[in-house]
Tab-separated table of C-alpha atoms in Angstrom:
chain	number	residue	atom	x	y	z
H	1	UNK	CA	15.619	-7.530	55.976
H	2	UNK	CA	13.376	-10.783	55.279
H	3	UNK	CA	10.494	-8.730	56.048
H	4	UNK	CA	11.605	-6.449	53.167
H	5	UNK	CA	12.311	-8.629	50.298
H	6	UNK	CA	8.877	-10.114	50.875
H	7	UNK	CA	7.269	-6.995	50.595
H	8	UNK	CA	8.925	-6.511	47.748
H	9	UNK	CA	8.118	-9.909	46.004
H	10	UNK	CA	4.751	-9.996	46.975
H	11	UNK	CA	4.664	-5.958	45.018
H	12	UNK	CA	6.602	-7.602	42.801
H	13	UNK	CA	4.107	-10.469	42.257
H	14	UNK	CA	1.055	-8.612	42.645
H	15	UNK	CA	2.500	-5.974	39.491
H	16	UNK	CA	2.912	-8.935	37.366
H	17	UNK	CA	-0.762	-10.273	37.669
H	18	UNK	CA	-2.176	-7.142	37.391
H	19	UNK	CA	-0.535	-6.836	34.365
H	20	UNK	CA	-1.279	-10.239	32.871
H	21	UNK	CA	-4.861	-9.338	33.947
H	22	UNK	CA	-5.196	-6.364	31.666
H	23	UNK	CA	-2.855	-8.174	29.164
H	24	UNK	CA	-5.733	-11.168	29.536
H	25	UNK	CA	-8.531	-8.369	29.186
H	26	UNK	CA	-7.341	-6.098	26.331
H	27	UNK	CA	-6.417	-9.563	23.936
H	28	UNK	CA	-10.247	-11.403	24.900
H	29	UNK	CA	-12.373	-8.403	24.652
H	30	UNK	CA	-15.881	-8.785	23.196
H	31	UNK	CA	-15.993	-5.984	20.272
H	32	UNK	CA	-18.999	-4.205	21.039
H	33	UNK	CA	-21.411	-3.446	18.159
H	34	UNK	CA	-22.290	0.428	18.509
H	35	UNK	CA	-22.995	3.144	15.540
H	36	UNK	CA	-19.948	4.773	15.088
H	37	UNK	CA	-16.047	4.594	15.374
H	38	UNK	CA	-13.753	6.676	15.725
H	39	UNK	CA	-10.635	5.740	13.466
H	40	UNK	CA	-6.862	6.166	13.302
H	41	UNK	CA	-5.760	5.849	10.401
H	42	UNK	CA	-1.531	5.556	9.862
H	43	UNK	CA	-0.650	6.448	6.453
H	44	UNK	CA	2.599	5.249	5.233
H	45	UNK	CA	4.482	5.817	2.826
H	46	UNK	CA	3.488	6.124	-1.355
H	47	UNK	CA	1.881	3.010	-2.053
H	48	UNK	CA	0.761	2.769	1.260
H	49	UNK	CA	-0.765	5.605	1.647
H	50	UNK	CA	-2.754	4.726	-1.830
H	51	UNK	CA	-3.916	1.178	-0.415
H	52	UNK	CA	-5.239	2.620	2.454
H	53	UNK	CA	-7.426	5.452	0.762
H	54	UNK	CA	-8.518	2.935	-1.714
H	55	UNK	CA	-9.717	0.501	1.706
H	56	UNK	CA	-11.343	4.073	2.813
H	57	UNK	CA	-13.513	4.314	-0.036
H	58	UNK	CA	-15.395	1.099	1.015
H	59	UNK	CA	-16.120	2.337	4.268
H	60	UNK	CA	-19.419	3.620	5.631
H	61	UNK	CA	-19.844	7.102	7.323
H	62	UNK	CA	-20.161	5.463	10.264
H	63	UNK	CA	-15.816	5.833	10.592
H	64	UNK	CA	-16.075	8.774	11.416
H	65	UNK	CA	-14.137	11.032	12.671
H	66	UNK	CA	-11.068	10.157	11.117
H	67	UNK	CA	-7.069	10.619	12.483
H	68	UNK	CA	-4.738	10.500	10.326
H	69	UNK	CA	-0.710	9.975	11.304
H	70	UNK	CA	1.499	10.017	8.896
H	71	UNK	CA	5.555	10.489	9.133
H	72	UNK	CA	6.835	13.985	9.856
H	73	UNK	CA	8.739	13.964	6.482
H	74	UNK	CA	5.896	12.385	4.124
H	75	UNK	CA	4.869	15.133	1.829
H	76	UNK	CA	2.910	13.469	-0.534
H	77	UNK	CA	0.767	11.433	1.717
H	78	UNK	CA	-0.882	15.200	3.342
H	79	UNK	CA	-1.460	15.822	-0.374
H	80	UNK	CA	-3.470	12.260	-1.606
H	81	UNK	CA	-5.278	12.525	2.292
H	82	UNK	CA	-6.486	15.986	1.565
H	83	UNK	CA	-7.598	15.255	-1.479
H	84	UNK	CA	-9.529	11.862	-0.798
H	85	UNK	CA	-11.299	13.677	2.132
H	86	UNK	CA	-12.127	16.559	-0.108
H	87	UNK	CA	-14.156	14.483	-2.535
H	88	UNK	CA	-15.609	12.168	0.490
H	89	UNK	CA	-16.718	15.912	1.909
H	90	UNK	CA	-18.690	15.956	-1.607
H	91	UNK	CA	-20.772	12.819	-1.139
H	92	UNK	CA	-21.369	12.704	2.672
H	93	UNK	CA	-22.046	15.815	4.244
H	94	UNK	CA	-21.119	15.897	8.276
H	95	UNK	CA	-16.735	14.582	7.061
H	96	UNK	CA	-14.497	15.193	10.083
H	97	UNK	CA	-10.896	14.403	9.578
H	98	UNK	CA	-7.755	15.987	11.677
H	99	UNK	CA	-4.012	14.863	10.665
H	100	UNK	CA	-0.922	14.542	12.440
H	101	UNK	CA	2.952	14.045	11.826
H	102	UNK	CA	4.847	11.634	13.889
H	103	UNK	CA	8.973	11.293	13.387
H	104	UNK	CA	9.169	8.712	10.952
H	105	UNK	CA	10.418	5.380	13.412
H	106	UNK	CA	12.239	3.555	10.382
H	107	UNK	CA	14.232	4.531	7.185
H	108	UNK	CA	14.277	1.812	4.432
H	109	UNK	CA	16.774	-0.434	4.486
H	110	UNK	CA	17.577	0.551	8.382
H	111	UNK	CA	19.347	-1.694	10.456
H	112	UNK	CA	17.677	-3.857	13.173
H	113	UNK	CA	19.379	-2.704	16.179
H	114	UNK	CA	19.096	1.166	15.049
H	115	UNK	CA	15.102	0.421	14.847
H	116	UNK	CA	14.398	-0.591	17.928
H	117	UNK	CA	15.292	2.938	18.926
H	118	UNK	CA	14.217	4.914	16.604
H	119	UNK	CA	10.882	3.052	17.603
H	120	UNK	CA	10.906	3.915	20.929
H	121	UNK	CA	11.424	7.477	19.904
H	122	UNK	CA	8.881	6.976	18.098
H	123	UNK	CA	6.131	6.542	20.777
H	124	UNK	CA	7.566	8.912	22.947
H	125	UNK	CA	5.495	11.136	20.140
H	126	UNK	CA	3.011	8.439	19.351
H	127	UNK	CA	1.453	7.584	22.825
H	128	UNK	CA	0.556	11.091	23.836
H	129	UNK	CA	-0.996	11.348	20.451
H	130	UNK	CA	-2.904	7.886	20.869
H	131	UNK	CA	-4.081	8.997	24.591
H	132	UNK	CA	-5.023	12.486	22.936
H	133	UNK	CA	-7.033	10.870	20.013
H	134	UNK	CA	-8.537	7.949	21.766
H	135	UNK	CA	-9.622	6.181	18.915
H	136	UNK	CA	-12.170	2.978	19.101
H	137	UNK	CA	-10.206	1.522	16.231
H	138	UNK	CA	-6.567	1.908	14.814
H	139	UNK	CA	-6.574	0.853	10.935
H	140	UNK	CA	-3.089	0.640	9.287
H	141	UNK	CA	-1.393	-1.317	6.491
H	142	UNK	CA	1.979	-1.862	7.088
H	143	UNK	CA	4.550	1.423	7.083
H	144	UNK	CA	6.794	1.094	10.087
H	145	UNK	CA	5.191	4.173	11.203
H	146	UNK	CA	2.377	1.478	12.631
H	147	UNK	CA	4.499	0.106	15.120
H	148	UNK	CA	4.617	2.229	17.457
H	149	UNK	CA	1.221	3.563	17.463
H	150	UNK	CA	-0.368	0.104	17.400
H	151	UNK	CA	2.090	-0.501	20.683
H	152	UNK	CA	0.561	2.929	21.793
H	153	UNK	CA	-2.903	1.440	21.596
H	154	UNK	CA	-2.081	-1.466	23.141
H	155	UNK	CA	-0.896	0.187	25.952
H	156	UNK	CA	-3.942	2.492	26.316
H	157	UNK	CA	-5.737	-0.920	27.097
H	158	UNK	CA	-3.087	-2.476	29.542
H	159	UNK	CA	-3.471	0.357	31.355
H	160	UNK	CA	-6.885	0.321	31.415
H	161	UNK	CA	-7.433	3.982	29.529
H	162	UNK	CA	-9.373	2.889	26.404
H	163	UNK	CA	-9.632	-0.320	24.445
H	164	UNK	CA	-8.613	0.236	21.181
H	165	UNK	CA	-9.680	-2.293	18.457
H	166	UNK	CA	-6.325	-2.684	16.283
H	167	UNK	CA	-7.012	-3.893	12.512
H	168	UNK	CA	-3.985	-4.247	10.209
H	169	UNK	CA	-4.638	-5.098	6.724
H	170	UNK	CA	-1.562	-6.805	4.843
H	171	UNK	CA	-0.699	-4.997	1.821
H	172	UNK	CA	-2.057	-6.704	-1.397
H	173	UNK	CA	1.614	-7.130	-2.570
H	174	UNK	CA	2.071	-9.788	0.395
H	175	UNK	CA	1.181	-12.720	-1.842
H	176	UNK	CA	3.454	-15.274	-0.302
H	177	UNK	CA	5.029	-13.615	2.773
H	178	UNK	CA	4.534	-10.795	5.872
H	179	UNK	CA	6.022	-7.314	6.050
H	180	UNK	CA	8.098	-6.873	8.393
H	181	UNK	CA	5.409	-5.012	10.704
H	182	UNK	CA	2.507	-8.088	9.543
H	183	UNK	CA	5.054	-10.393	11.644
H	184	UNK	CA	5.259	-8.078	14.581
H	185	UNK	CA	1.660	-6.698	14.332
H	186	UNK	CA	0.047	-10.509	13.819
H	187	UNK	CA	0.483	-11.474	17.472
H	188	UNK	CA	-0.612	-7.674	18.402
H	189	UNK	CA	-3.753	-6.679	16.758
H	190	UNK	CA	-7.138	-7.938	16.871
H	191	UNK	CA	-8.205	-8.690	13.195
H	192	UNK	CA	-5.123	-9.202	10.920
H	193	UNK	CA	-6.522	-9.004	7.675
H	194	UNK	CA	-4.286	-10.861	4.301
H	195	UNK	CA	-5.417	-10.311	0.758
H	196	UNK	CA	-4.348	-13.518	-0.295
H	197	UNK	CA	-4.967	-17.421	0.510
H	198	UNK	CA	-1.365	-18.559	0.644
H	199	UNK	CA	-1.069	-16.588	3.474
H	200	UNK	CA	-3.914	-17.164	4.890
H	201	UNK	CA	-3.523	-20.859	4.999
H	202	UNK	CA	0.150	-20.063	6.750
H	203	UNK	CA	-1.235	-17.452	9.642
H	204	UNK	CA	-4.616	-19.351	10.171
H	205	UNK	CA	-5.338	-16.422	12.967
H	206	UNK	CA	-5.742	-14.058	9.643
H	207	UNK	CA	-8.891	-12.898	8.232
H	208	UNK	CA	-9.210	-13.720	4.730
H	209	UNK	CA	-11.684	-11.732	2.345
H	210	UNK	CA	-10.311	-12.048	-1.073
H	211	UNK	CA	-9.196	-8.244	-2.501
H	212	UNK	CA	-10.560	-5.199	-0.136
H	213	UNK	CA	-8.024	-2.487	-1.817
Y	1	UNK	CA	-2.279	7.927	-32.149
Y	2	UNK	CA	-0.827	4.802	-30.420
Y	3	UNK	CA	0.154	6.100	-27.012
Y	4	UNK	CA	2.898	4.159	-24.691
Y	5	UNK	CA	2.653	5.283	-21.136
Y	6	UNK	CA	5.393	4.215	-18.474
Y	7	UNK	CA	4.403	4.627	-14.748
Y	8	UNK	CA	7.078	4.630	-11.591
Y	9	UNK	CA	4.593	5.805	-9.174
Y	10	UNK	CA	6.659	7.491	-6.172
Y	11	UNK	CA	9.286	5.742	-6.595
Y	12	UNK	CA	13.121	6.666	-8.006
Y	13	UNK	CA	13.379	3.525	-11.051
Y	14	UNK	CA	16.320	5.253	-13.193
Y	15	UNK	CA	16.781	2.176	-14.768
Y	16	UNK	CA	13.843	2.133	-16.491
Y	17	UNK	CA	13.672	5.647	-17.370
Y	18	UNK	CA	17.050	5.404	-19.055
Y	19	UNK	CA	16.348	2.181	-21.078
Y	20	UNK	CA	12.782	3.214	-22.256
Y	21	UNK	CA	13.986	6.625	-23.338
Y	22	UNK	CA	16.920	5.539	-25.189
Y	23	UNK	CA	17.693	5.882	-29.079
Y	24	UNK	CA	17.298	1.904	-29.695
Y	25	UNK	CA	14.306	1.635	-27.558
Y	26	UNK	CA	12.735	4.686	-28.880
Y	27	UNK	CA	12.959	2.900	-32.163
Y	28	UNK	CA	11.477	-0.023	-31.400
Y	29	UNK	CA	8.420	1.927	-29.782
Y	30	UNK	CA	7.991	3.452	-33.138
Y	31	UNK	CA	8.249	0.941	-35.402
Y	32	UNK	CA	5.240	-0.868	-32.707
Y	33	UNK	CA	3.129	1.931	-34.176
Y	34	UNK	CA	3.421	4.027	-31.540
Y	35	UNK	CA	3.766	7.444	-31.934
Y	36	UNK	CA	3.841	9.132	-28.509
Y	37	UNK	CA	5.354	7.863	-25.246
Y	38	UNK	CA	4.702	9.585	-21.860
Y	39	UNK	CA	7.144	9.069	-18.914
Y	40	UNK	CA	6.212	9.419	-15.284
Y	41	UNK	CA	9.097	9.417	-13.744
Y	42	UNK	CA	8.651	10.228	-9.856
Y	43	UNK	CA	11.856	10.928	-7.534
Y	44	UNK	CA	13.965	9.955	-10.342
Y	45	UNK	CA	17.027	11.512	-11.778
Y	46	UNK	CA	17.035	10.335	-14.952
Y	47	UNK	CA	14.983	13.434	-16.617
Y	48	UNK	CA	14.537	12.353	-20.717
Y	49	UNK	CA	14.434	15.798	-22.317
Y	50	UNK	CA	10.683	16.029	-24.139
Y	51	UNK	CA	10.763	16.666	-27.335
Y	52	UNK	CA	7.997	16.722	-30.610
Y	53	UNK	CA	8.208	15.849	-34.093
Y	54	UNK	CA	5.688	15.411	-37.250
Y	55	UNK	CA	5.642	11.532	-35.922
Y	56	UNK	CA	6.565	11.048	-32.824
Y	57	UNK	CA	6.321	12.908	-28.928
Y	58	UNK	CA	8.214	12.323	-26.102
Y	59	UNK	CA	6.818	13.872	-22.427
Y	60	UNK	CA	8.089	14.017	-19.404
Y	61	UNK	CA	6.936	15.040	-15.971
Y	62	UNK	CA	7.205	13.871	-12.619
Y	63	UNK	CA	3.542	13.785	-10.711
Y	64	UNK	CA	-0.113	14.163	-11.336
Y	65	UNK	CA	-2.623	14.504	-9.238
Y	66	UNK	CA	-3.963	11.672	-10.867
Y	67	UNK	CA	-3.154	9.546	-13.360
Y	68	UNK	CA	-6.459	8.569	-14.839
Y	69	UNK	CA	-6.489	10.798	-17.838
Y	70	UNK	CA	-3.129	9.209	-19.142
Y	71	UNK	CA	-3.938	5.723	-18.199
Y	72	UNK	CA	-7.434	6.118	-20.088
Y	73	UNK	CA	-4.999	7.526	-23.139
Y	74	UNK	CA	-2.470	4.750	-23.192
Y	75	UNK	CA	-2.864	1.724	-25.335
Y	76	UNK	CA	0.160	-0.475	-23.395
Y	77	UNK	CA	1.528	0.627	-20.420
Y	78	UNK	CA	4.646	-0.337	-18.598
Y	79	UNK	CA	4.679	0.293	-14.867
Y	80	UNK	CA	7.341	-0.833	-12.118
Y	81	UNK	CA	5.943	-3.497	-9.601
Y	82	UNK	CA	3.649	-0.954	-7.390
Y	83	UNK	CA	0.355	-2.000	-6.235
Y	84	UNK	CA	-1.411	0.813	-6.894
Y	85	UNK	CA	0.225	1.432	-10.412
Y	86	UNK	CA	-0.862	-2.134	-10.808
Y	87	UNK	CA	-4.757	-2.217	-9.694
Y	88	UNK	CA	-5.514	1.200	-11.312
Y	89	UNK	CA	-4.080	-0.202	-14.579
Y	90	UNK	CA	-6.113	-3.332	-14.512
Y	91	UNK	CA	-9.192	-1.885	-13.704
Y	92	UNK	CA	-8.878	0.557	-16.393
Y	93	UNK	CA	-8.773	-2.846	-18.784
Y	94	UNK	CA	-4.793	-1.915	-20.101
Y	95	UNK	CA	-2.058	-4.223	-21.122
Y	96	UNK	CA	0.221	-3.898	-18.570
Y	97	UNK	CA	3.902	-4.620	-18.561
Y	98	UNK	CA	5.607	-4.734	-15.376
Y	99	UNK	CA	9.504	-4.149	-14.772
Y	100	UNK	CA	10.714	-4.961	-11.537
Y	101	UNK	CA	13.176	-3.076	-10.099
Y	102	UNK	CA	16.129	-5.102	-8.635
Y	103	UNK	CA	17.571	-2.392	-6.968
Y	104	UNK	CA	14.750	-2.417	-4.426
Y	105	UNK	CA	16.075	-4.325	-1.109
Y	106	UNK	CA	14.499	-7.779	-0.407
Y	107	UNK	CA	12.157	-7.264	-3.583
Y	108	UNK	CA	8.452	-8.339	-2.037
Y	109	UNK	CA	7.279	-6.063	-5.245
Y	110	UNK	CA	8.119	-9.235	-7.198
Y	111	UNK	CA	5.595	-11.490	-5.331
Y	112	UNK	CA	2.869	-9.870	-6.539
Y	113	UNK	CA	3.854	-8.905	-10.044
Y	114	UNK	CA	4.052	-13.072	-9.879
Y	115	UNK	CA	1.351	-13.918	-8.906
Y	116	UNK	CA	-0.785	-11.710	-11.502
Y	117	UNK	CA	1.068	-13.208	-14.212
Y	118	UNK	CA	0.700	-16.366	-12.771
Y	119	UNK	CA	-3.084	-15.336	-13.530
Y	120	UNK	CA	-2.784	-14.115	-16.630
Y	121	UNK	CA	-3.278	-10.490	-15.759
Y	122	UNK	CA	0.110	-9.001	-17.227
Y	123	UNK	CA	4.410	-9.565	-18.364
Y	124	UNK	CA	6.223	-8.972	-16.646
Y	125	UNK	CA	10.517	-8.700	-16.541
Y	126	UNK	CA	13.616	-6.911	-15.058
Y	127	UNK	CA	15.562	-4.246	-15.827
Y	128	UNK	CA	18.470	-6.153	-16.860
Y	129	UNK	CA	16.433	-8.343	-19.384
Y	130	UNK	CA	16.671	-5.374	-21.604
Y	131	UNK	CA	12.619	-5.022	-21.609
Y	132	UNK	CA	11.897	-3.694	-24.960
Y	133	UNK	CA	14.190	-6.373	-26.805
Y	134	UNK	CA	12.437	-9.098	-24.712
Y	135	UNK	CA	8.614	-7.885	-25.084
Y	136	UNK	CA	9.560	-7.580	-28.940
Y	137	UNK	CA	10.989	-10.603	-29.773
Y	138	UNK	CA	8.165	-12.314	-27.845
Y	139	UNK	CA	5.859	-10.775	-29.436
Y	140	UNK	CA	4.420	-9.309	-26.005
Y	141	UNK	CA	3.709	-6.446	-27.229
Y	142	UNK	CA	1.714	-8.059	-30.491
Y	143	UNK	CA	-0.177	-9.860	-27.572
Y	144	UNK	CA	-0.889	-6.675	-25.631
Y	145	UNK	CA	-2.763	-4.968	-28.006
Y	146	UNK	CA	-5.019	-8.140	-28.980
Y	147	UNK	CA	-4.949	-8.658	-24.904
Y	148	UNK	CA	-6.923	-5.154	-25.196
Y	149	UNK	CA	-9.698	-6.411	-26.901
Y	150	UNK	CA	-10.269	-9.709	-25.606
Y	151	UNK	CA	-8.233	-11.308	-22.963
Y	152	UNK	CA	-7.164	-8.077	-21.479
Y	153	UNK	CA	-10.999	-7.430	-20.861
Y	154	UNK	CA	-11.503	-10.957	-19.795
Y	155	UNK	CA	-8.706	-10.842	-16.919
Y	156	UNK	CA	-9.689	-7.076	-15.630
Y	157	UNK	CA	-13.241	-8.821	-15.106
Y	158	UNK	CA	-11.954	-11.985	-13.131
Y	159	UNK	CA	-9.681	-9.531	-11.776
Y	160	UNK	CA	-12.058	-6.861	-10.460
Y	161	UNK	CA	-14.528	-9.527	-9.763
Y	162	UNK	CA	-12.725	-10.452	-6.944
Y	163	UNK	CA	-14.766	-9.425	-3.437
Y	164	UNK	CA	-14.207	-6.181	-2.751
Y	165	UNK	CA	-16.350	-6.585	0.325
Y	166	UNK	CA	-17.074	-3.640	3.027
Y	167	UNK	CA	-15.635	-4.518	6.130
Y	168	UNK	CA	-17.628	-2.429	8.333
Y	169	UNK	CA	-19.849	-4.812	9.475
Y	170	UNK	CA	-17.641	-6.935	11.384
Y	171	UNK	CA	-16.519	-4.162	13.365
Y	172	UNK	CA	-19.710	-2.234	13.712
């Protein structure tokens, strides 16, 4: 009986500091320069969407290929993504993109309790996507489509799969205050990016830039 | 051909829609010279019915493509609180008039519609302010079309001067 509940402590214990290990790992990894990245991208929606294509335009060829995940019931971002990659096929000639539909994990105006499950939902879709993809580096802005795919990529790298680099940009409407998913994502990702200075004097993790959109 | 352009974006702003496109407001829009007024009105549904006369034309449609073509054609244009409608307004060098929409839950559209006033960038009001009335009897709309020519230029410059760096490099 004694002999049992020891074994199952010292499992018990030896779980734990594995996982704060990898937890340890995945949060002080040393980005690696190399010549290209593989990107997921999660488009939100409208305005989203928009912001993100517009922080696309700045970027080299070397994000490349691109994912895109977008919410299963988001029309209009499959339209502006086609589109953008269309004319970036124009200028630069090897452009690889693929898409993707995820359920959508949050409705405006949805209440707290309800989210939390429709999240995990959520990455019951999301993390065999993420493992599928495995990107080097998950870009997003803010929909709460994010969530669960940045949680997806974290957990790619506690389990020791893939490190993914997570980079959230703050919409350039957050003058004063987070989103809802720049609160959650802050502790989470590994560059937080804000477009403004108030807020970059209130998260001083945040990387601060002036305008990228 | 003064032209008056009003933007929603994706969004659903009925509000607007119905007070721009109303008899007294159309009359005030035409006695500011102008003598068309395009309405993108987005999931809205409040549909103005188009119509054309010797002086004046009214249309109506929901989404473009793109909007360039009818932002380079307006002389004012009066968006709701979007980022996007925002930035591509600005950098085309428009007057822009913002209305936010109250109806939008915990309104963060406001903070940044704020803070570009705040700069000097665009007006901005709400819904319930009755926008035209306001604009006109503060002569916004007098200082929109001098704002074209001089400051208007001036604050797209400081406002598109702003580092739009590349971020590859610290990832790469």
């Amino acid at each position: 009986m004694a002999g049992a509940l020891i074994l199952a402590a010292l499992g018990g214990g030896t779980v734990a500091v594995f996982i704060a290990l990898r937890l340890w790992v995945v949060f002080h990894h040393q980005v690696v320069p190399r010549e290209s990245l593989s990107l997921l991208v999660v488009a939100g929606s409208g305005g989203h969407t928009t912001e993100i294509l517009r922080l696309l335009g700045n970027l080299s060829n070397a994000y490349s290929p691109r994912h895109y995940i977008f919410a299963d019931t988001d029309e209009m971002s499959a339209h502006k993504i086609r589109s953008f990659e269309l004319d970036r096929a124009e200028r630069y000639s090897s452009t690889v993109y693929t898409t993707d539909r995820i359920p959508r994990s949050r409705e405006v105006r949805q209440s707290w309790l309800s989210t939390v499950l429709t999240t995990l939902y959520s990455m019951l879709y999301s993390f065999p996507l993420t493992f599928r993809l495995k990107p080097d580096l998950v870009l997003c802005n803010g929909p709460g489509t994010c969530v669960p795919i940045c949680l997806s990529a974290l957990l790619l790298g506690i389990l020791g799969i893939k490190k993914v680099i997570i980079v959230y940009v703050e919409s350039v409407c957050r003058v004063e205050t987070l989103s809802l998913s720049g609160k959650i994502l802050y502790y989470l990702s590994d560059y937080f990016v804000v477009q403004w200075p108030t807020l970059k004097e209130k998260y001083p993790k945040s990387v601060y830039f002036g305008r990228i959109v | 051909m003064k032209c008056l352009f009003v933007t929603v974006g994706t969004t659903s702003f009925d509000d607007l829609i119905a007070c721009v496109s109303a008899q007294d407001s159309l009359q005030i829009i035409k006695s500011l010279g102008y003598s068309r007024l395009v309405l993108q009105i987005g999931r809205g549904t409040v549909v103005p019915e188009p119509f054309s006369t010797e002086s004046f034309t009214l249309d109506v449609y929901r989404y473009k493509d793109s909007l360039k073509e009818d932002l380079q054609k307006a002389d004012l244009v009066i968006s709701h609180a979007g980022a996007g409608s925002c930035l591509e307004t600005l950098e085309k060098g428009k007057p822009l008039v913002v209305v936010i929409n109250e109806k939008l839950m915990n309104n963060h559209q406001l903070e940044l519609a704020k803070q570009l006033h705040k700069e000097g960038h665009l007006f901005y009001c709400t819904c319930s302010e009755k926008p035209l009335e306001h604009f006109k009897q503060r002569n916004y709309f007098m200082h929109a079309s001098w704002a074209v020519t001089v400051n208007g230029l001036i604050n797209t410059e400081m406002f598109s001067s702003w580092p739009a760096r590349k971020i590859f490099y610290i990832f790469g």
